[in-house]
Coordinates of C-alpha atoms and ligand atoms in Angstrom, one line a residue:
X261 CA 24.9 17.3 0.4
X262 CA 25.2 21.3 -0.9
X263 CA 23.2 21.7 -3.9
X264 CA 26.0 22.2 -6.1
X265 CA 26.6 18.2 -6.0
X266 CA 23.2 17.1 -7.6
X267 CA 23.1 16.1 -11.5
X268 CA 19.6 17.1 -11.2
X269 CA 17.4 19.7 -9.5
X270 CA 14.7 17.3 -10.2
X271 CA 14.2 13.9 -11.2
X272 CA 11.1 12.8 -12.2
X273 CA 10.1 8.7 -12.2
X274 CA 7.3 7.9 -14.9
X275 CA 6.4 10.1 -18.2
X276 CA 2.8 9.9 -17.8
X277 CA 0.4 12.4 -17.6
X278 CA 1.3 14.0 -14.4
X279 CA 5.0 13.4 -14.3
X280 CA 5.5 14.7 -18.2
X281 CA 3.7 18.1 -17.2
X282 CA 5.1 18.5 -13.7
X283 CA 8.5 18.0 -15.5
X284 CA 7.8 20.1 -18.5
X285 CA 6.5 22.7 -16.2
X286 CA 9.6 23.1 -13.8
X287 CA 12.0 23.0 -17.0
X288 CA 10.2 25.0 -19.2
X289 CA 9.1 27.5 -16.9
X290 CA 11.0 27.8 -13.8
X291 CA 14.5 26.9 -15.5
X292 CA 15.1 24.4 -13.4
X293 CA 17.5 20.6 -14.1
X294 CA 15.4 17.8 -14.7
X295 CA 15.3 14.4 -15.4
X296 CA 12.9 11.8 -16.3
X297 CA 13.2 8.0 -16.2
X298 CA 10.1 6.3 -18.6
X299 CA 10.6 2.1 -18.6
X300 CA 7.5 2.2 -21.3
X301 CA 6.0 3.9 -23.0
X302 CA 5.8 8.1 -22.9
X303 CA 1.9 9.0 -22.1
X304 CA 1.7 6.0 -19.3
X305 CA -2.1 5.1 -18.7
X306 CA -4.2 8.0 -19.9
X307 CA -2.5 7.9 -23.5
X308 CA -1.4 4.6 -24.0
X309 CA -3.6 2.2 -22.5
X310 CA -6.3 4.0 -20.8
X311 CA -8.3 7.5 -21.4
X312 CA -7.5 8.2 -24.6
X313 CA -7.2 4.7 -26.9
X314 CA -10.5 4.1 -25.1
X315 CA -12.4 7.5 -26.1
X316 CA -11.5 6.4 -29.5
X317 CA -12.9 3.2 -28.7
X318 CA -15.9 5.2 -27.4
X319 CA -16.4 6.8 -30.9
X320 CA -15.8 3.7 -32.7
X321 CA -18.6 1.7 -31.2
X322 CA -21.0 5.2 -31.2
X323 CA -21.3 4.6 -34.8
X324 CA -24.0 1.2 -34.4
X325 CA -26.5 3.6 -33.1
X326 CA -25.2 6.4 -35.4
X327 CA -26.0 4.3 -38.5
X328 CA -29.3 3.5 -36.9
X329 CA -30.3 6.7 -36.3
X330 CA -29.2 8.1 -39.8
X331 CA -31.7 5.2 -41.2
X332 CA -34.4 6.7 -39.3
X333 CA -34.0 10.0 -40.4
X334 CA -34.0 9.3 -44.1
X335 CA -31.0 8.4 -44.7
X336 CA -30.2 5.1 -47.4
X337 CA -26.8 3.8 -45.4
X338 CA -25.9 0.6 -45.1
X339 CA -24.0 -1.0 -41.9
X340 CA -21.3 -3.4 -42.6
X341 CA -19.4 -4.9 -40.0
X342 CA -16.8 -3.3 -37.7
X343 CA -13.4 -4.0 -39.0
X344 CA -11.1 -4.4 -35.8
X345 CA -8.1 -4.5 -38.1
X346 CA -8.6 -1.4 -39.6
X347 CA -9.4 0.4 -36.5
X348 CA -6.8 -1.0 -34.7
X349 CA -4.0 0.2 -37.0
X350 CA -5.4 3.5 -37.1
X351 CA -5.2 3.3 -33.2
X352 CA -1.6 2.4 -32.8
X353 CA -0.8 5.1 -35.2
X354 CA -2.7 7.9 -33.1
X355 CA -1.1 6.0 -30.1
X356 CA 2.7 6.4 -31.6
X357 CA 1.6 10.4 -32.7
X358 CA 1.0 11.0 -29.5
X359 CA 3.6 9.4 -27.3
X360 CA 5.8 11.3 -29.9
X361 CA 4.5 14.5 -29.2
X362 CA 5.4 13.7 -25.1
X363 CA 8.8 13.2 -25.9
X364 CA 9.2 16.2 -28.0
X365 CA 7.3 18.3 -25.5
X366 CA 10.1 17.1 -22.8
X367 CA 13.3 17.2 -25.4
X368 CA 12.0 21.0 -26.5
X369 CA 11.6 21.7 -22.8
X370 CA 15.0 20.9 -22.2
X371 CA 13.9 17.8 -19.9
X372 CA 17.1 14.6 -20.0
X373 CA 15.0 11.3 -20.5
X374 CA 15.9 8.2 -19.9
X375 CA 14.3 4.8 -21.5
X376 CA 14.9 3.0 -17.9
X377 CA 13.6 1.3 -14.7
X378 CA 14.4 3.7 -11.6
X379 CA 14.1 2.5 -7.8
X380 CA 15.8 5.0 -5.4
X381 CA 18.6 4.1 -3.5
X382 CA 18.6 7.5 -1.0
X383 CA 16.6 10.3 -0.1
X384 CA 18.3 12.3 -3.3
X385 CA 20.0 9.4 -5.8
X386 CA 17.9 6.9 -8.2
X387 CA 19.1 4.0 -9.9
X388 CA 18.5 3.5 -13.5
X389 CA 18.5 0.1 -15.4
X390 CA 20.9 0.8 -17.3
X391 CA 23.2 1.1 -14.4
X392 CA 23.9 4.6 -14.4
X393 CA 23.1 6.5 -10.7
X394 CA 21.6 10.1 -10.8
X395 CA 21.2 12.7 -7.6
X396 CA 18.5 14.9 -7.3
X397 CA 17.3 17.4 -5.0
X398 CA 13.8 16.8 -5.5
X399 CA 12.5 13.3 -6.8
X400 CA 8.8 12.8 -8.2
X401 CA 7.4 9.6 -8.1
X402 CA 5.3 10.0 -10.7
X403 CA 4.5 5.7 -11.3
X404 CA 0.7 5.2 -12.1
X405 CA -0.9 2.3 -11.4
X406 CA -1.6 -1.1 -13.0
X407 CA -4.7 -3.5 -13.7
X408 CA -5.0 -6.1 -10.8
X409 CA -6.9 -9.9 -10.8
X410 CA -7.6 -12.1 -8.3
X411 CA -5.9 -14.7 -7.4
X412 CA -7.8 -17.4 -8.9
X413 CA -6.7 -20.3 -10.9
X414 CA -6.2 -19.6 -14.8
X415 CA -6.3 -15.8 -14.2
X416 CA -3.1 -15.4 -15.9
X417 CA -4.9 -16.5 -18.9
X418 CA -7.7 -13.7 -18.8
X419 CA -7.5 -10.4 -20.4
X420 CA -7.2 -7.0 -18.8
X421 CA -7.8 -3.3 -19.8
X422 CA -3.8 -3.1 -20.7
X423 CA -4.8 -6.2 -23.1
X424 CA -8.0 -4.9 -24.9
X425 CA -6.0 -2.3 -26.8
X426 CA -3.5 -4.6 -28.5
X427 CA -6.0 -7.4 -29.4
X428 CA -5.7 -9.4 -32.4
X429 CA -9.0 -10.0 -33.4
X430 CA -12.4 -8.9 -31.5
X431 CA -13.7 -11.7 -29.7
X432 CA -16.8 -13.4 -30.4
X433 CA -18.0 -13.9 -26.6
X434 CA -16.5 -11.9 -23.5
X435 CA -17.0 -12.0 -20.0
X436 CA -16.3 -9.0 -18.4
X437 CA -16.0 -9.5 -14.4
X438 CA -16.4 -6.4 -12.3
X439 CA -18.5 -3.3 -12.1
X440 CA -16.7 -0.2 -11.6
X441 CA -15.3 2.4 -14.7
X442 CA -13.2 1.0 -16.5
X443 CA -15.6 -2.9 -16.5
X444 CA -19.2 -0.9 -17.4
X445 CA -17.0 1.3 -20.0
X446 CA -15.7 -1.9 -21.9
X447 CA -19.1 -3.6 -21.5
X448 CA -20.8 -0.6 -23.5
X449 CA -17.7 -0.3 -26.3
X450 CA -17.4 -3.7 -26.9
X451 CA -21.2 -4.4 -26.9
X452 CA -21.1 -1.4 -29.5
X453 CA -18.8 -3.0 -31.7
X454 CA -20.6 -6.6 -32.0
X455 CA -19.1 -8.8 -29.0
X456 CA -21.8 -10.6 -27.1
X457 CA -21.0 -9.1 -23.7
X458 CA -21.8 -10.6 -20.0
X459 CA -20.9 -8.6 -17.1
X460 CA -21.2 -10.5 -13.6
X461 CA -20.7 -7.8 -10.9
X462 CA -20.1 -9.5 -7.3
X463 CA -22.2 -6.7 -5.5
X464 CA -25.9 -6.2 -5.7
X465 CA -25.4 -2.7 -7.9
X466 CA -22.5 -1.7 -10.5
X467 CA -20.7 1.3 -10.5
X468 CA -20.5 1.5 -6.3
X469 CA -20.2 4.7 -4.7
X470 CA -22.1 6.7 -7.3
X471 CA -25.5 7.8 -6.8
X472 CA -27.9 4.9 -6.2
X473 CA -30.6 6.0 -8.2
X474 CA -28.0 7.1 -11.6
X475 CA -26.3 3.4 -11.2
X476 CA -29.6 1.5 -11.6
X477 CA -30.7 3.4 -14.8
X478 CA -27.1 3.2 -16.4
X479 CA -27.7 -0.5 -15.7
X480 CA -31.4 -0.6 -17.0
X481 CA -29.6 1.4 -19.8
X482 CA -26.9 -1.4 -20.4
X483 CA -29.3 -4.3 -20.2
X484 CA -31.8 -2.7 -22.7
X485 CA -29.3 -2.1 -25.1
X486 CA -28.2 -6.1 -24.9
X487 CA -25.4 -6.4 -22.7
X488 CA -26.3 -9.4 -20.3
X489 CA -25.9 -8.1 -16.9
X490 CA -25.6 -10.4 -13.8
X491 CA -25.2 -8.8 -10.2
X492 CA -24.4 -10.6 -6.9
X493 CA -22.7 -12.7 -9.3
X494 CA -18.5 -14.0 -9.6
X495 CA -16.3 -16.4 -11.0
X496 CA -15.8 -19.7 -8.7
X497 CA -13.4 -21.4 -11.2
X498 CA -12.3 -21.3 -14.4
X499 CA -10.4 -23.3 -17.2
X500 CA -9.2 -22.7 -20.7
X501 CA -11.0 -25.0 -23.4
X502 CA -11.2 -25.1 -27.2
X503 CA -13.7 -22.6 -27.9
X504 CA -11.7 -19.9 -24.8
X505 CA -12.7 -20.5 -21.4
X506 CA -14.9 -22.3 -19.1
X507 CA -16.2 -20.2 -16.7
X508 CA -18.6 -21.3 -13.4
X509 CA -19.7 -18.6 -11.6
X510 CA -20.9 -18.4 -8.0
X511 CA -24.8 -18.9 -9.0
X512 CA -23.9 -22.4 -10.3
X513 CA -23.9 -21.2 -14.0
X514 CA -21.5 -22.8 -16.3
X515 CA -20.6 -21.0 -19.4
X516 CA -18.0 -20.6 -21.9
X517 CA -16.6 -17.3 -23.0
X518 CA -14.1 -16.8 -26.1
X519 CA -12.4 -14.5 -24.2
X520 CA -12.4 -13.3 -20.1
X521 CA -11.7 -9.5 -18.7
X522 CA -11.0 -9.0 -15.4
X523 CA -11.8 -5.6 -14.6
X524 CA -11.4 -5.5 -10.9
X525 CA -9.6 -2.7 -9.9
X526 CA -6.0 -1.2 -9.8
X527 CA -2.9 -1.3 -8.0
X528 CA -0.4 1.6 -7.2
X529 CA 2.9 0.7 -9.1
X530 CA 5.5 1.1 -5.9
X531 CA 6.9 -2.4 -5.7
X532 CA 10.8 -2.9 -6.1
X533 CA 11.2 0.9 -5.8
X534 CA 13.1 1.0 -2.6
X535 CA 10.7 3.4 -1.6
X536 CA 10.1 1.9 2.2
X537 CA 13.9 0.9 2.3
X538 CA 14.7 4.6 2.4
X539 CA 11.5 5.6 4.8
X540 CA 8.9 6.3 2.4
X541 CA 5.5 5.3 3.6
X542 CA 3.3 3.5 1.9
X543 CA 0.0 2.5 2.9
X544 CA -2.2 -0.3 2.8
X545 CA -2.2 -1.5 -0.7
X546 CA 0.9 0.3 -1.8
X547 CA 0.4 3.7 -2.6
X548 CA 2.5 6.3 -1.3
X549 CA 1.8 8.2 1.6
X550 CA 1.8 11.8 0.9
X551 CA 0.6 15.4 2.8
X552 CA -2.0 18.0 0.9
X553 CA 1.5 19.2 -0.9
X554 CA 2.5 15.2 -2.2
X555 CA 5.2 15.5 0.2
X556 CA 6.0 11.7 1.3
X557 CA 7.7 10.8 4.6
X558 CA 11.2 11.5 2.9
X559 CA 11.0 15.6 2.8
X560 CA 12.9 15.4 -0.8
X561 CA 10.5 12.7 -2.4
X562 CA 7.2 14.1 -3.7
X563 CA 4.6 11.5 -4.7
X564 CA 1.7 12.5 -7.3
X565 CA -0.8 10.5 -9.5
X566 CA -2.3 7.3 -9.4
X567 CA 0.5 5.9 -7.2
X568 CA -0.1 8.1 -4.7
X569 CA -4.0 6.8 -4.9
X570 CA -6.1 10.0 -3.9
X571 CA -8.5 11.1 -6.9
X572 CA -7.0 8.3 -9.8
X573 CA -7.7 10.4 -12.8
X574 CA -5.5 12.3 -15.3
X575 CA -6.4 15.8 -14.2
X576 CA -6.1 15.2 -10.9
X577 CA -2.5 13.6 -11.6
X578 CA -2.0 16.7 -14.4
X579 CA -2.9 19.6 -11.0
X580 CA -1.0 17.4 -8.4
X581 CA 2.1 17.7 -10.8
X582 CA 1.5 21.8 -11.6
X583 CA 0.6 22.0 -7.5
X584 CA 4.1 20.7 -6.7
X585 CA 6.0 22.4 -9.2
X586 CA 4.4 25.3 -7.9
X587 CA 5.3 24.6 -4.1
X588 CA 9.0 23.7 -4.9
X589 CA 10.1 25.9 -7.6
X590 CA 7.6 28.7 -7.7
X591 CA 7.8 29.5 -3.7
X592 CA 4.3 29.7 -3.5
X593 CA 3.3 26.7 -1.5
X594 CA 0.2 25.1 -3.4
X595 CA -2.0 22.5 -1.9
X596 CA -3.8 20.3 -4.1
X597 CA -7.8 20.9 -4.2
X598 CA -9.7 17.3 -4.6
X599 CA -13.1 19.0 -3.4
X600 CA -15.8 18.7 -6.1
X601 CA -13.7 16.9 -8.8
X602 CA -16.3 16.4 -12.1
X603 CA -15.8 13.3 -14.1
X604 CA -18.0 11.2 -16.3
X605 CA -18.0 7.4 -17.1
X606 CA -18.4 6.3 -20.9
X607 CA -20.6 4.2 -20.9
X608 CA -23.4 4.6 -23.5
X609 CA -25.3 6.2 -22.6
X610 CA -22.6 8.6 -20.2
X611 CA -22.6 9.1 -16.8
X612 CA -21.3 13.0 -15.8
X613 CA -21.5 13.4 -12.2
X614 CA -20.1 15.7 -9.6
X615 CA -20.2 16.4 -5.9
X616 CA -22.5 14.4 -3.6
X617 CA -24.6 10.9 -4.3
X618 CA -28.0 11.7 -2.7
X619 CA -27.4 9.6 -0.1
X620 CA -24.2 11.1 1.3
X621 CA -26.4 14.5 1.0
X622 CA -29.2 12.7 2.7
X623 CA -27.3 11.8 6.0
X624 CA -25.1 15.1 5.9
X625 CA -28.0 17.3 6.2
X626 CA -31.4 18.4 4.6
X627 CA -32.1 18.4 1.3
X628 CA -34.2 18.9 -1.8
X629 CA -33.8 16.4 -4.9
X630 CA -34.7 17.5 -8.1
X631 CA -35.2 15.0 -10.8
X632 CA -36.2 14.1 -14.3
X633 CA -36.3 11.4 -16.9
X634 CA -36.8 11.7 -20.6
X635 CA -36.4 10.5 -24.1
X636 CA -34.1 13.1 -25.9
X637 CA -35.6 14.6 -29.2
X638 CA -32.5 13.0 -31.2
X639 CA -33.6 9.1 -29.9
X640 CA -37.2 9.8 -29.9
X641 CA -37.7 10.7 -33.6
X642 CA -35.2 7.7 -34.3
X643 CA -37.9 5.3 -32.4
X644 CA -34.9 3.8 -30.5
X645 CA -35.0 3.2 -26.9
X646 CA -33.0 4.8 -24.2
X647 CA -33.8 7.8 -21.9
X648 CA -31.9 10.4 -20.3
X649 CA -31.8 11.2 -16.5
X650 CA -30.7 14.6 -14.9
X651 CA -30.7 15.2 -10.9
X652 CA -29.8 17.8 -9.1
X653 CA -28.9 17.3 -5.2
X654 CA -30.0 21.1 -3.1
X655 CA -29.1 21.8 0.7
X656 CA -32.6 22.8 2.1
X657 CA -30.3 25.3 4.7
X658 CA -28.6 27.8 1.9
X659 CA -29.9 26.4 -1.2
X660 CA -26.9 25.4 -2.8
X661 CA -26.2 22.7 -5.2
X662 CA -24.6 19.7 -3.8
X663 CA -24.6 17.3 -6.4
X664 CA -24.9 16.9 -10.1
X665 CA -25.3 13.9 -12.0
X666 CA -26.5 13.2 -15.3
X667 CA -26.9 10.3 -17.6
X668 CA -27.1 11.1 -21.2
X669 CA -25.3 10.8 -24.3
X670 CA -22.7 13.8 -24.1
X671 CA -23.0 13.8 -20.4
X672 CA -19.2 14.1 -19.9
X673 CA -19.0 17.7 -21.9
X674 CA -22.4 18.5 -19.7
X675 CA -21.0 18.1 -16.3
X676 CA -17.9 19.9 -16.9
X677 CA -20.3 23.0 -17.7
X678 CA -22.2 22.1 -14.8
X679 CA -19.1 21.5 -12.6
X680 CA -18.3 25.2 -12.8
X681 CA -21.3 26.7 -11.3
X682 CA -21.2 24.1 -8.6
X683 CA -17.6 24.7 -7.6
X684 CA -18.2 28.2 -7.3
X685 CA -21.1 27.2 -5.1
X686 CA -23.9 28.1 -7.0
X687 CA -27.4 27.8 -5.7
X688 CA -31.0 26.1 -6.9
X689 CA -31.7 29.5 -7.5
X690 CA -29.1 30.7 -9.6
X691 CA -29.6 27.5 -11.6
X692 CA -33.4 28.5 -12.0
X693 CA -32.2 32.4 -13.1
X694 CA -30.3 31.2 -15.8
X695 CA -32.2 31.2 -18.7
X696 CA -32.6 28.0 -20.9
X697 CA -30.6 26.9 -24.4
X698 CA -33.7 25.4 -26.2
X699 CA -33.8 22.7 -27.6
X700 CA -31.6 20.8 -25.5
X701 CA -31.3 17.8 -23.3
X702 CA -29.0 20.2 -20.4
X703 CA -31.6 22.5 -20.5
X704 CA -33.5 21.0 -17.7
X705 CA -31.1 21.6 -15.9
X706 CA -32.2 25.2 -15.3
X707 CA -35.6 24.4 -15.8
X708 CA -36.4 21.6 -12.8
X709 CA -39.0 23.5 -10.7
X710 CA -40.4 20.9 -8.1
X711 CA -38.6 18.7 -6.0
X712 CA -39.4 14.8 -6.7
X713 CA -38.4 14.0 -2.6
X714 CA -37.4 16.0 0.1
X715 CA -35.7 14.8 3.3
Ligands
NDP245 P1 -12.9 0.2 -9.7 O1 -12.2 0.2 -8.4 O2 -13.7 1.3 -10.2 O3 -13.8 -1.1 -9.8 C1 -13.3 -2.4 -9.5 C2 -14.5 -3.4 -9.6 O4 -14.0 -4.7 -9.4 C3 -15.6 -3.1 -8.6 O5 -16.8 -3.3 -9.2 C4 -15.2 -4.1 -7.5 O6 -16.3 -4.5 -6.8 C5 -14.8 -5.3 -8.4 N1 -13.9 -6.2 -7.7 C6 -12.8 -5.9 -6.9 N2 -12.3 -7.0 -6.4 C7 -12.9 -8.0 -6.9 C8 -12.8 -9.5 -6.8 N3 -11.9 -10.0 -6.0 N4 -13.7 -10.2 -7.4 C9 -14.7 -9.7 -8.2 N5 -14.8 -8.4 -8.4 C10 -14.0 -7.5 -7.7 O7 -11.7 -0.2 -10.7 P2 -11.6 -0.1 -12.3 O8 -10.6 -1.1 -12.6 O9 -12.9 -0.1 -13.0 O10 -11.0 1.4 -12.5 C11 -9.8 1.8 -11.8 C12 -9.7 3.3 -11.6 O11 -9.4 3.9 -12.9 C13 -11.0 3.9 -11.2 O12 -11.2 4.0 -9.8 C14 -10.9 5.3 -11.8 O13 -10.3 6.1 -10.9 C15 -10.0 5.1 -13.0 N6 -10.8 5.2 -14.3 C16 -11.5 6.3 -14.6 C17 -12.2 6.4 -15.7 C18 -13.0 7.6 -16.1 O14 -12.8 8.6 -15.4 N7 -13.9 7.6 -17.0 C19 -12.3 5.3 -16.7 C20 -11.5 4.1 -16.2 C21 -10.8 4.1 -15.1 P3 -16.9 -3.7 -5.5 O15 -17.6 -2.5 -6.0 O16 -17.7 -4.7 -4.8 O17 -15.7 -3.3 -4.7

């Protein structure tokens, strides 16, 4: 096929986050045809059912210790109950704001949409729901990903994250099962707002693959605060009864929840795409196959995101978009960096971490841990519990900082701070040169002089 054939230059499949910019991008900046198919909503995860509703969520709940603390610091305020309904509204009409500012960003970019389903049905032509057929030269799968259960009996009637957003009323009683982001997240916001929260976590620690020693304090943290945390614990059956559902888990405890949340992972959103039909391959689990440029197996279909299940997190979706536009319209081939990727968990307190755990560090090579624990000014004149953890990770051999990770309120805007110096490879020492902000909880940062192990 010459060029001159295609309707598009590029056709983009989902108007999230990383398929809205890389299609703004090439439009807007490189002048190039392009066309986007959207079968929800404009935003995708990030702004319609994942990052940003729950920040807001975040802030929501951050008020029951904010009305606390004010108390303690002389303040005569009283704290009513949280009123889901008003909330709520308010959230939708953030939600709406924003998808409307994606589709104007596209229309004003020039960018075609379309408000369909699109599978492809060659290497260069997608199929729309409404029956129309498009060619392309390049195609973006740009799909995301979607919450995934187990498949265990009365799961359909459980809750997940997709759910929370667009509930009625705020549950009285929730299980949450699982113990990665998104289940510690919902345990905290939830707990914040007044539900009576259980977690059961099948492994013997949540929040797996983060350092060991930051997972059991955000858990100490959790459990202090009230949420009741079970580990090495999982649902064996469960059945829907007056008061929600009855819920046995594998420790022989029988319990009944108003509501259940299944938390337990997510799964690349490739099915009924054609995609393996015209040679795209997918691996196991169903994300797309792609090179260090999101090139698939098909040269002319590029893959980025959470479908393509590398780094699932907006920014990383938002740079694999800008990487490829970059590499197909702008010449200059672009792979995507996912070394030393910063990112923090909300839960209350947050986790910021980035680079290694101390244990990868520990078998890679020597190394130094530095490490401290405190009550923050803020929480200690308040007289409420909860402490604040900071460790830094440091190769013995050339002194530079491997690993970050903090847990502390604010910890996310910390570690992006902290992220910079360690992608540009900074060292214990230039940590230690750089004078402190005082008072501060990040100033130990620059200010931890011993090591608390070595290896
Ligand atoms: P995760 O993969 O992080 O966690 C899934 C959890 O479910 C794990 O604890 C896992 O246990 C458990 N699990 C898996 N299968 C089962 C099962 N059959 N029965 C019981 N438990 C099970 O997924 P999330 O859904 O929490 O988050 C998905 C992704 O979304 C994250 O990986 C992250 O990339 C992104 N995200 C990022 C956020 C952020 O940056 N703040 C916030 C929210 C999401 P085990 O550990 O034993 O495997």
């Amino acid at each position: 096929m010459s060029d001159t054939v295609f309707d598009y230059d590029l056709f983009v499949i989902g108007g999230g986050s990383g398929g809205v910019r890389a299609a703004r991008v090439a439009a807007a900046e490189y002048g190039v045809k392009v066309g986007l198919a959207e079968e929800d909503r404009y935003g995708g995860t990030c702004v319609i059912r994942g990052c940003v509703p729950k920040k807001l969520m975040v802030f929501a709940s951050g008020y029951r210790d904010a009305f606390a603390d004010a108390r303690a610091y002389g303040w005569e305020v009283d704290d009513g109950p949280f009123n889901w309904h008003t909330f709520s509204g308010k959230l939708q009409a953030e939600l709406d704001r924003l998808e409307g500012i994606y589709k104007s960003l596209l229309d004003k970019a020039g960018v075609e949409r379309f408000e369909a389903r699109a599978a492809l049905k060659d290497a260069h032509t997608v199929t729309l729901s409404t029956g129309e057929e498009k060619t392309a030269k390049h195609i973006l799968v740009a799909t995301g990903g979607r919450p995934w259960r187990p498949d265990i009996a009365n799961a359909e009637k459980t809750l997940v994250s997709d759910d929370i957003f667009n509930l009625k009323d705020l549950p009285k009683s929730m299980l949450i099962v699982g113990g990665g982001y998104i289940a510690c997240e919902f345990a905290c916001i939830l707990h914040g707002l007044g539900v009576e929260v259980s977690l059961w976590y099948r492994g013997a620690q949540i929040l797996n693959g983060f350092d060991d020693e930051m997972r059991g304090f955000v858990a100490d943290e959790m459990r202090a605060r009230g949420i009741d945390m079970h580990s090495g614990e999982n649902v064996l059956e469960m059945e829907a009864s007056d008061g929600g559902m009855v819920v046995k888990s594998s420790h022989g405890q029988e319990k009944t929840f108003e509501k259940v949340f299944y938390a337990t992972g997510r799964l690349p959103n490739t099915e009924d795409m054609g995609l393996e039909g015209i040679g795209v391959a997918l691996a196991q689990g169903g994300a797309i196959k792609v090179d260090n440029y999101s090139q698939t197996a098909v040269p002319s279909v590029y893959a980025i995101g959470d479908v393509t299940d590398r780094v699932n997190l907006t920014p990383v979706a938002i740079r694999e978009g800008m990487a490829f536009v970059q590499t197909v319209f702008g010449g200059e081939p672009t792979p995507v960096d996912h070394e030393l990727i910063a990112s923090a968990i909300f839960t209350q307190p947050e986790m910021g971490t980035v680079g290694m755990t101390e244990e990868a560090a520990m078998a890679q090579e020597p190394v130094e841990i530095y490490a401290t624990s405190f009550k923050a000014m803020q929480t200690a004149f308040a007289e409420r519990e909860g402490r604040v953890m900071m460790k830094l990770i440091v190769s013995k051999a050339n002194r530079t900082v491997l690993g970050c990770h903090i847990v502390a309120p604010q910890a996310g805007e910390m570690i992006q701070l902290a992220g910079i110096a360690i992608k540009m490879g900074a060292t214990k020492e230039q940590f230690d040169q750089t004078c402190a902000v005082h008072p501060t909880m990040s100033e130990e940062l620059v200010t931890m002089r011993t090591p608390v192990r070595t290896s």
